[in-house]
Coordinates of C-alpha atoms (C1' of nucleotides) in Angstrom, one line a residue:
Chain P
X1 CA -95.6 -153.7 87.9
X2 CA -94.5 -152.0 90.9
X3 CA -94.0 -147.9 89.5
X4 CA -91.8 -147.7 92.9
X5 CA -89.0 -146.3 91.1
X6 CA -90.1 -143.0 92.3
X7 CA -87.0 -140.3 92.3
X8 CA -85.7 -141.3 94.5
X9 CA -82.1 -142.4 93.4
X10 CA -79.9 -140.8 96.3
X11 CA -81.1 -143.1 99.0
X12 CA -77.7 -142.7 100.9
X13 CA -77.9 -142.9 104.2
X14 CA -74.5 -144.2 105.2
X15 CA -76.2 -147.5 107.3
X16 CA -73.6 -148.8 105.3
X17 CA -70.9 -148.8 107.6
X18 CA -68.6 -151.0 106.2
X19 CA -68.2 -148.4 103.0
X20 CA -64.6 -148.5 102.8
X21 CA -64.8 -147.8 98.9
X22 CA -62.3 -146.1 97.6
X23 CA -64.0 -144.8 94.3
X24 CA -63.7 -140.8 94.7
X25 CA -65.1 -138.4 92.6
X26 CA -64.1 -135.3 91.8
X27 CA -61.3 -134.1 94.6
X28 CA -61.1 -137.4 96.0
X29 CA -62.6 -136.5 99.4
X30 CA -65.8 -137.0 98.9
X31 CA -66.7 -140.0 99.9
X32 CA -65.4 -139.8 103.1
X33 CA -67.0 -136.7 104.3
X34 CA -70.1 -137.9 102.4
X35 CA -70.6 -140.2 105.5
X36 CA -70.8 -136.8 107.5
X37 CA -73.6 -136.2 106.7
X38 CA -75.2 -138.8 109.1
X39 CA -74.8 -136.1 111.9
X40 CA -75.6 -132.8 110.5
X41 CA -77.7 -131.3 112.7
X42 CA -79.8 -129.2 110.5
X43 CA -79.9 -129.3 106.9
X44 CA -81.2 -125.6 106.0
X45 CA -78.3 -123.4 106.5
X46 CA -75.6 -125.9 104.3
X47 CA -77.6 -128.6 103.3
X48 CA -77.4 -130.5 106.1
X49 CA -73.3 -131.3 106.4
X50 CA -72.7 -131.1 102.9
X51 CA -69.4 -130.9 102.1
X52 CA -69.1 -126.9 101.6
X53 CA -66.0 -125.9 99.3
X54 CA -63.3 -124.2 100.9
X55 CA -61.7 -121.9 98.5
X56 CA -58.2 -121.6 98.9
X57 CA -57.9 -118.1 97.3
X58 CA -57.5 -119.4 94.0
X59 CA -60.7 -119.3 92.8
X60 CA -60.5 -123.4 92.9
X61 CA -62.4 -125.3 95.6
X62 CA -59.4 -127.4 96.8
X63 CA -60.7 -129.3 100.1
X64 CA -63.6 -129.8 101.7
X65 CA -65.1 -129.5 105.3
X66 CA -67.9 -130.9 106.7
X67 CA -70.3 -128.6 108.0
X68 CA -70.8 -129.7 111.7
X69 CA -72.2 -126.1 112.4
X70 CA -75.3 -126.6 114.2
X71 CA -77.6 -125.2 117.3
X72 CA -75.1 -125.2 119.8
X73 CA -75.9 -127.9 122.0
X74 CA -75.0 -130.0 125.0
X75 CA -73.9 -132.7 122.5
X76 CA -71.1 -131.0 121.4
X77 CA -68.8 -133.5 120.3
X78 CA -65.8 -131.3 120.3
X79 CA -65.2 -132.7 116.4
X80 CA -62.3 -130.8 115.6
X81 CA -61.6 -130.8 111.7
X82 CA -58.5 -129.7 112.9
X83 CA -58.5 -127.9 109.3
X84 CA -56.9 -125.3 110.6
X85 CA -53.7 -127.1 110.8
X86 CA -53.3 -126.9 106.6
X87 CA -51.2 -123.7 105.7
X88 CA -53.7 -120.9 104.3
X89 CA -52.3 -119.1 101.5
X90 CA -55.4 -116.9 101.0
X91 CA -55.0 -116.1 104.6
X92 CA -53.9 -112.3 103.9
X93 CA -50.8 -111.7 106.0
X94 CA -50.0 -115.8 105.8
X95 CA -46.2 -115.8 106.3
X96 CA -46.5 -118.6 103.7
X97 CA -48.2 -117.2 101.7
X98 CA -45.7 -114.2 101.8
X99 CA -43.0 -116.6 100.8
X100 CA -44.7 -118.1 98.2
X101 CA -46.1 -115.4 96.1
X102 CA -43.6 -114.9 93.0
X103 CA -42.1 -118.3 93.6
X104 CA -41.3 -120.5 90.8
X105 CA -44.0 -123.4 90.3
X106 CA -41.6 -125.9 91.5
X107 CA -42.4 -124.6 95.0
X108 CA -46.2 -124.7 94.2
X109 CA -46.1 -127.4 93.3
X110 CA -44.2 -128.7 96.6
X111 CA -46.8 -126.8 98.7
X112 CA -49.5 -129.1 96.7
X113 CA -48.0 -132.4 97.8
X114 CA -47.0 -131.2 101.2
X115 CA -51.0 -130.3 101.6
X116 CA -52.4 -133.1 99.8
X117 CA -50.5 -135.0 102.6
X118 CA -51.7 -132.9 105.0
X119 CA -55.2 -133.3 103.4
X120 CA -54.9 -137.0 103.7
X121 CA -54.2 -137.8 107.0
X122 CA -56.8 -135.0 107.9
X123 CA -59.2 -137.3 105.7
X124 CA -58.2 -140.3 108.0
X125 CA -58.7 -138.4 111.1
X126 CA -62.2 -137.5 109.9
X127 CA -62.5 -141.1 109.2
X128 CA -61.6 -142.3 112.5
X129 CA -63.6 -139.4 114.0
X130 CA -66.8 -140.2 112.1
X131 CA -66.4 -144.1 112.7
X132 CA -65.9 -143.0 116.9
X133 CA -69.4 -140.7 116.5
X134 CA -71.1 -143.6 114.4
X135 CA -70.6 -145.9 117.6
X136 CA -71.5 -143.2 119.6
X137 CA -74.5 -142.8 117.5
X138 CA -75.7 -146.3 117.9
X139 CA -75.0 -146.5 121.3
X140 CA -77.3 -143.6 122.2
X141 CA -79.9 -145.1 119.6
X142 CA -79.6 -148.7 121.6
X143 CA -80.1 -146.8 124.8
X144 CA -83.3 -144.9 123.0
X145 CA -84.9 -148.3 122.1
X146 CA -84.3 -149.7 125.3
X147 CA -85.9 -146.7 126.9
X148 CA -88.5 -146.7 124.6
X149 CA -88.9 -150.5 125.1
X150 CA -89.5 -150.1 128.5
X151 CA -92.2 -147.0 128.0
X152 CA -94.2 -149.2 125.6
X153 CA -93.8 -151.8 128.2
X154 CA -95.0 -149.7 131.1
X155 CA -97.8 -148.3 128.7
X156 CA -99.2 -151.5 128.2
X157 CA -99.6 -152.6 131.8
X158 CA -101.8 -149.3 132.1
X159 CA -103.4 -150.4 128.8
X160 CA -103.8 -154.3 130.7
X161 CA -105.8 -152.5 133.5
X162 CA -108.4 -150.3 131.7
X163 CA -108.8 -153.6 129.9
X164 CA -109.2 -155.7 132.7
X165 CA -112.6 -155.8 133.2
X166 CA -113.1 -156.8 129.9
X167 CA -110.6 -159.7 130.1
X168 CA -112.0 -160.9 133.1
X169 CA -114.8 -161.9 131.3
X170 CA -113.5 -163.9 128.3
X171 CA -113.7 -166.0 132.0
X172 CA -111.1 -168.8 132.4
X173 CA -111.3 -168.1 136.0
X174 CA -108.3 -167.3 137.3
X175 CA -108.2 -164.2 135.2
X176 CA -105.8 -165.7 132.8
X177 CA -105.7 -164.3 129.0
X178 CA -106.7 -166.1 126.0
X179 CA -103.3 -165.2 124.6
X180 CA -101.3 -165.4 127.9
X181 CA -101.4 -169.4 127.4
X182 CA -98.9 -168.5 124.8
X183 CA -96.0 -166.4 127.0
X184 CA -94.4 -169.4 128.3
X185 CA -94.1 -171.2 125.3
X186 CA -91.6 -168.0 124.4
X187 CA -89.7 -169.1 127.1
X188 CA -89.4 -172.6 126.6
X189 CA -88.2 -172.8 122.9
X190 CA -86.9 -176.3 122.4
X191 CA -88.0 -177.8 125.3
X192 CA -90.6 -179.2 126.6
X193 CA -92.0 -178.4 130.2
X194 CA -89.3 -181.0 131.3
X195 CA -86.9 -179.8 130.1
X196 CA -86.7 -182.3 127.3
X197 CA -86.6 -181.8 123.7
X198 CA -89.6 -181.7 122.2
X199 CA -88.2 -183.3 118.6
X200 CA -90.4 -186.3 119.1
X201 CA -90.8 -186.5 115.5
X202 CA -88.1 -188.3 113.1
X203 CA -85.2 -186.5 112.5
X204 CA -85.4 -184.4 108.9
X205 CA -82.4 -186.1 107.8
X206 CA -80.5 -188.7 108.6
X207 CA -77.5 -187.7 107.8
X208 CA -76.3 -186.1 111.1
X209 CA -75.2 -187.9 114.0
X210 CA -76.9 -186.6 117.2
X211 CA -75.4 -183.9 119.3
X212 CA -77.0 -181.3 121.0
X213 CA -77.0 -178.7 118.5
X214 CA -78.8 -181.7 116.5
X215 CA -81.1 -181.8 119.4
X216 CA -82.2 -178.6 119.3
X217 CA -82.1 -178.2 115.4
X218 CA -84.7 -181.2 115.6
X219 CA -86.8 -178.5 117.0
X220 CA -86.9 -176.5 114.3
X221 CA -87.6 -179.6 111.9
X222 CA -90.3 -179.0 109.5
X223 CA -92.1 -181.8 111.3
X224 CA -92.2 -179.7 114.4
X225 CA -92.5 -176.2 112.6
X226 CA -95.8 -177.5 110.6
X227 CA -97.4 -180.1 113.3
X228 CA -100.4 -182.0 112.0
X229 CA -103.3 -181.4 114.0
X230 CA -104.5 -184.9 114.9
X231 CA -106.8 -185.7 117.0
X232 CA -104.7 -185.7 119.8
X233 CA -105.7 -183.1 121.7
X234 CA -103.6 -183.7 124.9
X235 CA -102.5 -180.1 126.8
X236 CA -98.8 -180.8 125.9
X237 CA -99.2 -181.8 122.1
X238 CA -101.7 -178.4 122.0
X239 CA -98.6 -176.6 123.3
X240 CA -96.2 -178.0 121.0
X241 CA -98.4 -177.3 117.6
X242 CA -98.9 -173.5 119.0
X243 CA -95.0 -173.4 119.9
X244 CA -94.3 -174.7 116.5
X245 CA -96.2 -172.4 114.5
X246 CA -95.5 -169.6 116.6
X247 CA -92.0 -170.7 115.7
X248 CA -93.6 -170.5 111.8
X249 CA -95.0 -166.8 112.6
X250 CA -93.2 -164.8 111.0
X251 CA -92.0 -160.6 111.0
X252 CA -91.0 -158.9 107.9
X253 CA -89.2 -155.4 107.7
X254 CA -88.9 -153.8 104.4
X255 CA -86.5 -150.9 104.8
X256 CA -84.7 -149.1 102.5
X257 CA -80.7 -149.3 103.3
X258 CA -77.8 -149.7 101.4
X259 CA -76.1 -151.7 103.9
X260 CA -76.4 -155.9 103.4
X261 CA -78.0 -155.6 106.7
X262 CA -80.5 -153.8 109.2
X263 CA -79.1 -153.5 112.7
X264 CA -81.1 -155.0 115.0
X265 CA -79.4 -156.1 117.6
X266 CA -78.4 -159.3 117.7
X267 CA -75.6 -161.4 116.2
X268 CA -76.2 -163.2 113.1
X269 CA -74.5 -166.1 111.3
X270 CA -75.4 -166.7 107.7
X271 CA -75.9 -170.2 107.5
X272 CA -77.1 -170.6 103.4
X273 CA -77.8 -168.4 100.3
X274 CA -80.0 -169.2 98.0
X275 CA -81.6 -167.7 94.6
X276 CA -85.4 -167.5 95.0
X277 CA -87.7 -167.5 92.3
X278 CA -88.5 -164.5 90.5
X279 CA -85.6 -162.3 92.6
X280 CA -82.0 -161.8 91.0
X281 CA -81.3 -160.8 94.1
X282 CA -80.3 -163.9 96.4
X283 CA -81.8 -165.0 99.5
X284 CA -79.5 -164.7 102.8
X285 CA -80.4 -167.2 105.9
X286 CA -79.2 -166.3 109.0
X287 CA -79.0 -167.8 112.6
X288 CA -78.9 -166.2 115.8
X289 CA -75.4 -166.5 117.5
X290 CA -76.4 -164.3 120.7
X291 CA -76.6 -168.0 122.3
X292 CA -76.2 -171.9 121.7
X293 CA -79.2 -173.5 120.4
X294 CA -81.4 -170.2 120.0
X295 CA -83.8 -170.8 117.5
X296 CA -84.3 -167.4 115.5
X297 CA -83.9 -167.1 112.1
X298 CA -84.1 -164.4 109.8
X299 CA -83.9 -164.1 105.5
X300 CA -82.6 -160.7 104.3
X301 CA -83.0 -160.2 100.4
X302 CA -83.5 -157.0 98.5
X303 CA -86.5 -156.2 96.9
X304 CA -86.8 -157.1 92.8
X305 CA -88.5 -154.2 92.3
X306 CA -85.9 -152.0 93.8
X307 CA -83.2 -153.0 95.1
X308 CA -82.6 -150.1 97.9
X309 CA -85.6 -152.1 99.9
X310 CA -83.7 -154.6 102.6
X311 CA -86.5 -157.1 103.1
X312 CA -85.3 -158.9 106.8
X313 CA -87.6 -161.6 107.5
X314 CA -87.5 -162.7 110.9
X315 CA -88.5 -166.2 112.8
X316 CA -88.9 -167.4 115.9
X317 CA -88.3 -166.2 119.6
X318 CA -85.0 -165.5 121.4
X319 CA -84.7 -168.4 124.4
X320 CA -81.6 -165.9 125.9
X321 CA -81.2 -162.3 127.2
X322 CA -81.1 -159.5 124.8
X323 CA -79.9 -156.0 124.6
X324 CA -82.6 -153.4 124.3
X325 CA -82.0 -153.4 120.8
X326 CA -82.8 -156.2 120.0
X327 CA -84.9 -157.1 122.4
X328 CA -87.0 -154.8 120.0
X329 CA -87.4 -157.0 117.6
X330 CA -87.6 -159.7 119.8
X331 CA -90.3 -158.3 121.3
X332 CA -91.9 -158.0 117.7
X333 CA -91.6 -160.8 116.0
X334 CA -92.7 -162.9 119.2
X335 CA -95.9 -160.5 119.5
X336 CA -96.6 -161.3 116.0
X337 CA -96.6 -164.5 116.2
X338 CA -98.7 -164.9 119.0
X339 CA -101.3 -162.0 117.6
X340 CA -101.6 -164.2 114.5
X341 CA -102.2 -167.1 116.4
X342 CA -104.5 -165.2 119.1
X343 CA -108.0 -165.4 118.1
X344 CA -108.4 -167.7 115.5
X345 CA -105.3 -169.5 114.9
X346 CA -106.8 -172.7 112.1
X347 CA -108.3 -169.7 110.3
X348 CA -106.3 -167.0 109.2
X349 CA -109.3 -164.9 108.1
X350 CA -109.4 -164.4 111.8
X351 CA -106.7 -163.0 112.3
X352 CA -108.3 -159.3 112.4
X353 CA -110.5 -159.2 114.7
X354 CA -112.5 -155.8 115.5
X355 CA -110.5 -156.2 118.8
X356 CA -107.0 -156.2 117.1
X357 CA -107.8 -153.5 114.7
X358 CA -109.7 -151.1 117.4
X359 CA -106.9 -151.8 119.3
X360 CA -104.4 -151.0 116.8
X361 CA -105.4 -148.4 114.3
X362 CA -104.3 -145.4 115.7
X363 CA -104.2 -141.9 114.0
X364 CA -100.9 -140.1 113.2
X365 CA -99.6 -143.0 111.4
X366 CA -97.0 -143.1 108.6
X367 CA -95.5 -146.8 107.9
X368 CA -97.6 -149.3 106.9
X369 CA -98.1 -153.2 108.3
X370 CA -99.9 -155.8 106.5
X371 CA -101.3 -159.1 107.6
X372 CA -100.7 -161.9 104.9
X373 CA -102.6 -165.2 105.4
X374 CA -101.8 -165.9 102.1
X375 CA -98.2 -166.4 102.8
X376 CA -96.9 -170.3 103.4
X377 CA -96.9 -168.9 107.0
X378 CA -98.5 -166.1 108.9
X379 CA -96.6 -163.0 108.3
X380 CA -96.5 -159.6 109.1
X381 CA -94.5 -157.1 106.7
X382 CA -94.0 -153.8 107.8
X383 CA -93.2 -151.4 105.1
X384 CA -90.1 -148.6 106.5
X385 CA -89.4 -148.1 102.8
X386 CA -92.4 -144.6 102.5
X387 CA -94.8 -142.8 104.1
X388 CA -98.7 -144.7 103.5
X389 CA -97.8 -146.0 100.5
X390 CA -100.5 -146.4 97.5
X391 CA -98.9 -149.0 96.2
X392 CA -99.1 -151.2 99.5
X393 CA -102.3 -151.3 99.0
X394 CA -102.5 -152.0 95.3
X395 CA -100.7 -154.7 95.9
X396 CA -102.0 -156.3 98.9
X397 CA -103.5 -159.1 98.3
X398 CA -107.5 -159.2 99.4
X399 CA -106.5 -160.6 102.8
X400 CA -104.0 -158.5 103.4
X401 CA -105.2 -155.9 105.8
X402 CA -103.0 -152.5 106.0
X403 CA -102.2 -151.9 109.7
X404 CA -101.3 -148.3 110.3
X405 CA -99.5 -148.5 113.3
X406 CA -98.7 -145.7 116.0
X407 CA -95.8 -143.6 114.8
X408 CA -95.5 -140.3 115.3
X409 CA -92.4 -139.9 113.2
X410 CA -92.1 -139.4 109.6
X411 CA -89.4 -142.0 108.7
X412 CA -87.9 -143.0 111.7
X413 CA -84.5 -145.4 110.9
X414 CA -85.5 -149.2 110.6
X415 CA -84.2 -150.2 113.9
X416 CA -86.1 -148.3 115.7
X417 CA -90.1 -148.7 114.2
X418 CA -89.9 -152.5 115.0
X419 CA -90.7 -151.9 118.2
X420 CA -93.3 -149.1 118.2
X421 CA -94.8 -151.6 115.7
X422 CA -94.5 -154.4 118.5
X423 CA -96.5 -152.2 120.4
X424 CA -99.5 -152.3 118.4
X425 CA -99.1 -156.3 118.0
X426 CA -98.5 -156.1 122.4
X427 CA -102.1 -154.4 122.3
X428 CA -103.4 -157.2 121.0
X429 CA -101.2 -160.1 122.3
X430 CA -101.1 -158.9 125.8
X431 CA -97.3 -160.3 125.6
X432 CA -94.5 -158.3 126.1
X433 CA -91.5 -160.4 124.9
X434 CA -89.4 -163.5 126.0
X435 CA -87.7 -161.3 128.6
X436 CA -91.2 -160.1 130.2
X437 CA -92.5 -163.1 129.8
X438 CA -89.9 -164.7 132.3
X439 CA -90.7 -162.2 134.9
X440 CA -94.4 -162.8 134.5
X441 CA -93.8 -166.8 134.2
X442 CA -93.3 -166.2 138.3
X443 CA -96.7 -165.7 137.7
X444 CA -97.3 -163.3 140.8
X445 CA -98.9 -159.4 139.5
X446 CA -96.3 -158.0 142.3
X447 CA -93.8 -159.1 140.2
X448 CA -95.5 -157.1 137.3
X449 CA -95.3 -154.4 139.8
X450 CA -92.2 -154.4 141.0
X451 CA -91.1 -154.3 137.4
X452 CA -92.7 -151.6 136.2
X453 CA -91.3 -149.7 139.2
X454 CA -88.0 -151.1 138.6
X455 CA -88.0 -149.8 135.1
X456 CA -90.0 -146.5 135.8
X457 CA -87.0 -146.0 138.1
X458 CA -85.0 -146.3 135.3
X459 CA -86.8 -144.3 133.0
X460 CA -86.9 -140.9 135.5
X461 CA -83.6 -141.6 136.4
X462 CA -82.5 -141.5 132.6
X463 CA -85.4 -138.3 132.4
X464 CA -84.3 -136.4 135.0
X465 CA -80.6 -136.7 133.2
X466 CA -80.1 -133.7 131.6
X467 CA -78.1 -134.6 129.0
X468 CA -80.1 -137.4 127.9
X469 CA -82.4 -135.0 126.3
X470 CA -80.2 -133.2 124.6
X471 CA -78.8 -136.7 123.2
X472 CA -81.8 -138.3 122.5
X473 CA -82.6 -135.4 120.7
X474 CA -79.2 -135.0 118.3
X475 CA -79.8 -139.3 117.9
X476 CA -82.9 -138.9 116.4
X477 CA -82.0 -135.7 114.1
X478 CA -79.1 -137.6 112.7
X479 CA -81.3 -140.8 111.7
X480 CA -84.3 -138.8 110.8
X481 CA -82.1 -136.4 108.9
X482 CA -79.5 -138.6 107.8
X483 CA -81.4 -141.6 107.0
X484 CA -84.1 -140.1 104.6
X485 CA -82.2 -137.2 103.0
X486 CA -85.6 -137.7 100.0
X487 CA -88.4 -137.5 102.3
X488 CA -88.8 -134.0 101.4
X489 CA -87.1 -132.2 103.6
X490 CA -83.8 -131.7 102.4
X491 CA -84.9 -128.0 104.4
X492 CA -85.0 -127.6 107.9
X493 CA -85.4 -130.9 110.0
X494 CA -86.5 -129.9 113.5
X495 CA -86.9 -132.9 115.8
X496 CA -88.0 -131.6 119.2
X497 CA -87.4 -134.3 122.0
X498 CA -88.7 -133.9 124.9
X499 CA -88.7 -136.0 128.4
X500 CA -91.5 -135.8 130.6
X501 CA -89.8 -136.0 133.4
X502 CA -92.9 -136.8 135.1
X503 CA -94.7 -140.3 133.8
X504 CA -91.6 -140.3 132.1
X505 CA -92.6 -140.4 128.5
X506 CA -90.1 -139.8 126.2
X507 CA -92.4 -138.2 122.9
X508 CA -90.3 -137.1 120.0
X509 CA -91.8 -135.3 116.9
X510 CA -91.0 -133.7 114.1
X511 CA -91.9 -130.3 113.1
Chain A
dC1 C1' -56.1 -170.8 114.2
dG2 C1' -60.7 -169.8 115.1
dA3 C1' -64.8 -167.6 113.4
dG4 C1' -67.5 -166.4 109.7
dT5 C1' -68.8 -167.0 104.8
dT6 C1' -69.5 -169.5 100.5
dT7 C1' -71.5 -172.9 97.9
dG8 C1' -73.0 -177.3 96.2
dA9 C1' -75.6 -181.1 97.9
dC10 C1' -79.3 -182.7 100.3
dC11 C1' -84.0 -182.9 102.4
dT12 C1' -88.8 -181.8 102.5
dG13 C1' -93.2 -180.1 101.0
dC14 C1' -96.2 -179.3 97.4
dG15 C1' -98.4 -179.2 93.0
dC16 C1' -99.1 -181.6 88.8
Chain U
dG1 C1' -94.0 -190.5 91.0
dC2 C1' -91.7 -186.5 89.4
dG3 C1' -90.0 -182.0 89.3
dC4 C1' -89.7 -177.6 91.4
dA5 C1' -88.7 -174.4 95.0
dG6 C1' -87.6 -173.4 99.7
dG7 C1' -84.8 -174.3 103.4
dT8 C1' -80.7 -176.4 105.6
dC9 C1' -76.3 -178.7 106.1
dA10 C1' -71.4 -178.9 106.1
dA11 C1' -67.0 -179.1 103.8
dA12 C1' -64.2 -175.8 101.8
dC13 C1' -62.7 -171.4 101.8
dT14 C1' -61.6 -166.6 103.5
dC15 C1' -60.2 -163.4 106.7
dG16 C1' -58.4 -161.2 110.7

DNA sequence: CGAGTTTGACCTGCGC
DNA sequence: GCGCAGGTCAAACTCG
């Protein structure tokens, strides 16, 4: 049905970075310098760090370097190939190369092994090298989101106060949003406003004796996930059906990636596999690890139609501290929940409100977001696999509404649209995340304050760095140009990053 | 040996 | 009530 097997077959941006495959082709080499590529700076003058032949003299090419040429740049990583350790027999004037002319083929073939050693370990270097820049890599790209958490964060409070006038009127008095009643309930995953359990209901199975993993797996009980709305309309059993099917709301993020999993952040234990209907592929189930108890969950399984899509289906709120990372998707998947549930929460028809969507369609948009109400549960996919993609919305069902969301980008990498996606879902749900949440849960607006100049203390201290630039900028070319080598520009790939050292705004587009 | 993964069994909801 | 599918559990297994 789906014709998404566009030609696209050399999705191979190396997020796989557990490829320790040894299947070579051709000299052997090229797998490992393949992952290079991920941080080739520009891809006009070589190709973008592909591996250029080295002719040896003998009209063979017989190794391969990586082209690391780029714009010199502060984020010079000093990667030394160290290729100029091999012996160079085309070198004219090489004293080897003196010896060896006229030598029997014995000796050539000596001078083979000896540089296929050489070769080798050189490969290993590289290896080592590429796996020490890969880290680096994502830890500049954790630092970007956090940054770019933070902006989005700080954006929205400006956002909160143009808005306010309007807010004030929805009237509950104290000035208090419609959707705010949700931010605590972030906070207090698994437990009631005592501090006890809220698994009130029988325990799904009987099998298990009680302990406090139990406990807080009773939580997550389909009893509690799905609460029947009886007429009990009591403030605490309101709280606990909203917790509960916030806890049901759920993010998806369709990304293309070779790798069994999109980095996001957090630690994940897989917990059950199972084959789902109408996918060969099978279904992954995963638990947050980042603390005891925490009750996020997330399904990874590769699209049927084509398996290069990654389809990470996430659940639930974080009830610990995150890195900025994933904090992104924190921040996300608890936004959508609570914009699902905001405004019309029995009716999912409700769900897009002229508010939402005046709120959230904004212009320079590439990925797509859909709204299903169809789906067992609410659910918001967001498509990373294409620019606006026809086929999204051939297939979208009739209540599926296509969100374009703000995203300046063409293909930014998977980790890091999440969260300019959360925005748009923050523009609705006034909620920034669990970790917000517990700052406003003081519930004073100096707080709010002191925050935001807290963290825009952060961000011109990180602005005013003048490497940070430079580094945000050589992040974002290598996932922009690494990550989507088929996007069309397999030419030049200019990201221009720039930091406004004033409001500190960190904009990055491509040109 | 501990942490993580695999995998078959079990539970629940839902449609018929 | 029955069967199916999704989701979860936990013993067994693997790996570092």
């Amino acid at each position: 049905m789906e014709s998404s097997t566009r030609s696209n077959p050399t999705i191979q941006f190396p997020l796989n970075l557990n490829s320790t495959t040894t299947t070579h082709d051709l000299y052997g080499k090229r797998k490992v310098i393949d992952e290079m590529d991920f941080f080739a700076h520009n891809k006009d003058s070589h190709g973008g760090g592909q591996p250029i032949a080295v002719d040896d003299g003998d009209g063979k090419p017989n190794r391969t370097v990586t082209n690391f040429s780029g714009p010199p740049s502060v984020l010079d990583f000093n990667v030394n190939t160290g290729l100029h350790l091999l012996t160079a027999p085309n070198t004219a004037g090489s004293d080897e190369s003196i010896v060896d002319d006229g030598i029997s083929s014995n000796s050539d073939a000596k001078r083979a092994k000896t540089e296929m050693a050489v070769l080798h370990a050189e490969m290993e270097r590289i290896d080592s090298e590429n796996k020490r820049l890969k880290e680096m890599l994502n830890q500049m790209t954790n630092n970007y989101n956090g940054l770019h958490m933070h902006l989005l964060t700080l954006m929205q409070h400006q956002n909160d106060h143009i808005h306010s006038g309007e807010e004030h009127k929805n009237g509950n008095g104290n000035g208090v949003l419609v959707p705010r009643q949700f931010m605590d309930l972030g906070l207090a995953v698994g437990k009631d406003k005592d501090g006890v359990s809220l698994s009130s209901s029988k325990g799904r199975s009987g099998r298990h004796p009680p302990s406090p993993i139990d406990i807080e797996r009773e939580d997550l009980s389909p009893e509690n996930k799905i609460p029947r709305l009886s007429s009990d309309h009591s403030p605490q059993s309101v709280d606990q059906v909203t917790e509960a099917t916030i806890r049901k709301a759920r993010v998806s993020v369709r990304a293309r990636s070779e790798a069994p999993m999109i980095t996001d952040g957090c630690q994940w234990r897989k917990y059950g596999q199972k084959m789902a209907k109408g996918n060969p592929c099978p279904r992954a189930y995963y638990r947050c690890t980042m603390a005891a108890g925490c009750p996020v969950r997330k399904q990874v399984q590769r699209c049927a139609e084509d398996r290069t899509i990654l389809i990470n289906t996430y659940e639930g709120n974080h009830n610990h501290p995150l890195p900025p990372t994933a904090m992104a998707m924190a921040s996300t998947t608890s936004s959508a929940a609570r914009m699902l549930l905001s405004g019309s929460m029995p009716s999912a028809d409700g769900l897009m409100n002229s508010n939402f969507l005046a709120r959230t369609l904004l212009p320079c948009s590439s990925s797509m977001a859909t709204l299903s109400a169809s789906a067992p549960f609410p659910t918001v996919t967001l498509d990373l696999t294409e620019s606006p993609n026809p086929l999204q919305h051939q297939r979208a069902p009739s209540n599926q509404f296509p969100i374009p969301f703000t995203n300046t980008q063409q293909n930014p990498s998977a980790a890091l649209l999440p969260q300019i996606f959360s925005q748009a879902l923050y523009n609705q749900s006034k909620f920034s995340g669990v970790q917000m949440s517990q700052d406003m849960d003081q519930g004073t607006h100096q707080m709010k304050q002191g925050q935001q100049s807290q963290l825009s203390d952060t961000v011109n201290a990180l602005a005013t760095d003048p490497n940070f630039a430079t580094a945000l900028a050589a992040a974002i070319t290598s996932l922009i140009g690494g990550s989507y080598p088929n996007n069309g520009n397999n030419n030049t790939t200019n990201v221009d990053t720039s930091v406004n050292n004033n409001n500190g705004n960190v904009t990055t587009s491509k040109q």
